[in-house]
Amino acid sequence: MAQKVLFQTLADRDNADFVEENAPFICENAKAWLGNGYYFWDTFIENAHWWGEQVHSGKYIICKFRCDFDDRCFDLVGNTEHMQALDLVIREMQRKLKIDLDTTTVRRILEFFKQKIGFDFEAIRVSGINSKSGSNYIFRLKFNYDKPQYLDYKPAIQICIYTKKGLNLRNCKIVHPEEYVW
């Protein structure tokens, strides 16, 4: 079983002790991409900083965690079997519900998956394409200097864990801002 380092970015409300004792914090926003859950940036702290700058206007806390990364996570980044399973769900929704992919969200598809088919995972892992455009935290390297194709070597990979202890989430530690690190 592999371990992962995850980062959660939070608004800094001058409550570092409370954060370290109670993190992670759930996101229950109706627009949360993957449904209600505990959202983390996978591996690359730069993405957590980007979120803090964009969403929390530069006043933010980053907590670092460890988790076990195994088959309890529906991995749409590195597991092609999971990608194919999602495709089957999408095709089933198109057949039964006549959904239009231009007006359907990932969240809606996941809710259908959970309710109608059976989604037996503690977490989901995705990579948000174009989620960081125009950012200072873009890490790209061209394959050929005169072509537009590139490698994003620190992609915006997120993991949403559906319960606070899912994937054996543990070891909360504040790593930003510096004045809260001890």
mmCIF file of N, CA and C in Angstrom, residues 5 12 15 23 25 28 37 43 54 62-63 85 100 107 120 131 150-151 153 159 163 170 179:
data_model
loop_
_atom_site.group_PDB
_atom_site.id
_atom_site.type_symbol
_atom_site.label_atom_id
_atom_site.label_comp_id
_atom_site.label_asym_id
_atom_site.label_seq_id
_atom_site.Cartn_x
_atom_site.Cartn_y
_atom_site.Cartn_z
ATOM 1 N N VAL A 5 1.100 12.212 0.475
ATOM 2 C CA VAL A 5 1.062 13.464 1.219
ATOM 3 C C VAL A 5 -0.022 14.314 0.576
ATOM 4 N N ASP A 12 -7.288 31.677 6.714
ATOM 5 C CA ASP A 12 -6.597 31.951 7.975
ATOM 6 C C ASP A 12 -7.463 32.906 8.791
ATOM 7 N N ASN A 15 -6.715 31.241 13.935
ATOM 8 C CA ASN A 15 -7.122 30.174 14.850
ATOM 9 C C ASN A 15 -6.315 28.896 14.595
ATOM 10 N N ALA A 23 -8.769 19.852 12.029
ATOM 11 C CA ALA A 23 -8.676 19.601 10.589
ATOM 12 C C ALA A 23 -8.664 18.100 10.336
ATOM 13 N N PHE A 25 -11.315 19.912 7.299
ATOM 14 C CA PHE A 25 -12.648 20.501 7.317
ATOM 15 C C PHE A 25 -13.381 20.129 6.037
ATOM 16 N N GLU A 28 -19.002 21.475 1.883
ATOM 17 C CA GLU A 28 -20.385 21.101 1.576
ATOM 18 C C GLU A 28 -21.030 22.102 0.618
ATOM 19 N N GLY A 37 -17.337 16.565 0.780
ATOM 20 C CA GLY A 37 -16.213 15.779 1.261
ATOM 21 C C GLY A 37 -15.071 16.669 1.709
ATOM 22 N N THR A 43 0.063 15.836 -3.248
ATOM 23 C CA THR A 43 1.513 15.868 -3.375
ATOM 24 C C THR A 43 2.130 17.253 -3.537
ATOM 25 N N GLN A 54 -5.761 32.426 -4.684
ATOM 26 C CA GLN A 54 -6.955 32.687 -5.493
ATOM 27 C C GLN A 54 -8.216 32.841 -4.649
ATOM 28 N N ILE A 62 -2.161 26.223 5.284
ATOM 29 C CA ILE A 62 -2.054 24.931 4.613
ATOM 30 C C ILE A 62 -1.723 23.883 5.660
ATOM 31 N N CYS A 63 -2.543 22.845 5.705
ATOM 32 C CA CYS A 63 -2.294 21.696 6.570
ATOM 33 C C CYS A 63 -1.815 20.536 5.713
ATOM 34 N N ALA A 85 -14.695 2.453 -15.995
ATOM 35 C CA ALA A 85 -15.924 2.312 -15.203
ATOM 36 C C ALA A 85 -16.730 3.604 -15.248
ATOM 37 N N ASP A 100 -26.924 15.214 -21.643
ATOM 38 C CA ASP A 100 -26.062 15.906 -22.598
ATOM 39 C C ASP A 100 -24.757 16.218 -21.857
ATOM 40 N N ARG A 107 -19.984 16.035 -10.779
ATOM 41 C CA ARG A 107 -20.720 15.797 -9.536
ATOM 42 C C ARG A 107 -22.022 15.040 -9.795
ATOM 43 N N ASP A 120 -18.493 2.208 -4.235
ATOM 44 C CA ASP A 120 -18.019 1.643 -2.981
ATOM 45 C C ASP A 120 -16.615 2.145 -2.637
ATOM 46 N N SER A 131 -7.773 24.159 -14.715
ATOM 47 C CA SER A 131 -8.234 24.757 -13.467
ATOM 48 C C SER A 131 -7.296 25.846 -12.962
ATOM 49 N N TYR A 150 2.458 20.244 -24.114
ATOM 50 C CA TYR A 150 3.355 20.373 -22.972
ATOM 51 C C TYR A 150 3.038 19.317 -21.924
ATOM 52 N N LEU A 151 3.982 19.140 -21.026
ATOM 53 C CA LEU A 151 3.835 18.298 -19.860
ATOM 54 C C LEU A 151 3.568 19.212 -18.669
ATOM 55 N N TYR A 153 3.969 19.159 -15.083
ATOM 56 C CA TYR A 153 4.661 18.256 -14.173
ATOM 57 C C TYR A 153 4.305 18.472 -12.709
ATOM 58 N N ILE A 159 -7.797 15.154 -4.326
ATOM 59 C CA ILE A 159 -8.426 13.975 -3.740
ATOM 60 C C ILE A 159 -9.533 14.485 -2.832
ATOM 61 N N THR A 163 -15.180 10.695 4.076
ATOM 62 C CA THR A 163 -15.329 10.701 5.535
ATOM 63 C C THR A 163 -14.016 11.181 6.136
ATOM 64 N N ARG A 170 -4.333 11.009 8.362
ATOM 65 C CA ARG A 170 -3.682 11.203 9.661
ATOM 66 C C ARG A 170 -2.587 12.267 9.591
ATOM 67 N N GLU A 179 4.590 31.510 10.553
ATOM 68 C CA GLU A 179 4.417 31.837 11.983
ATOM 69 C C GLU A 179 3.610 30.790 12.752
#
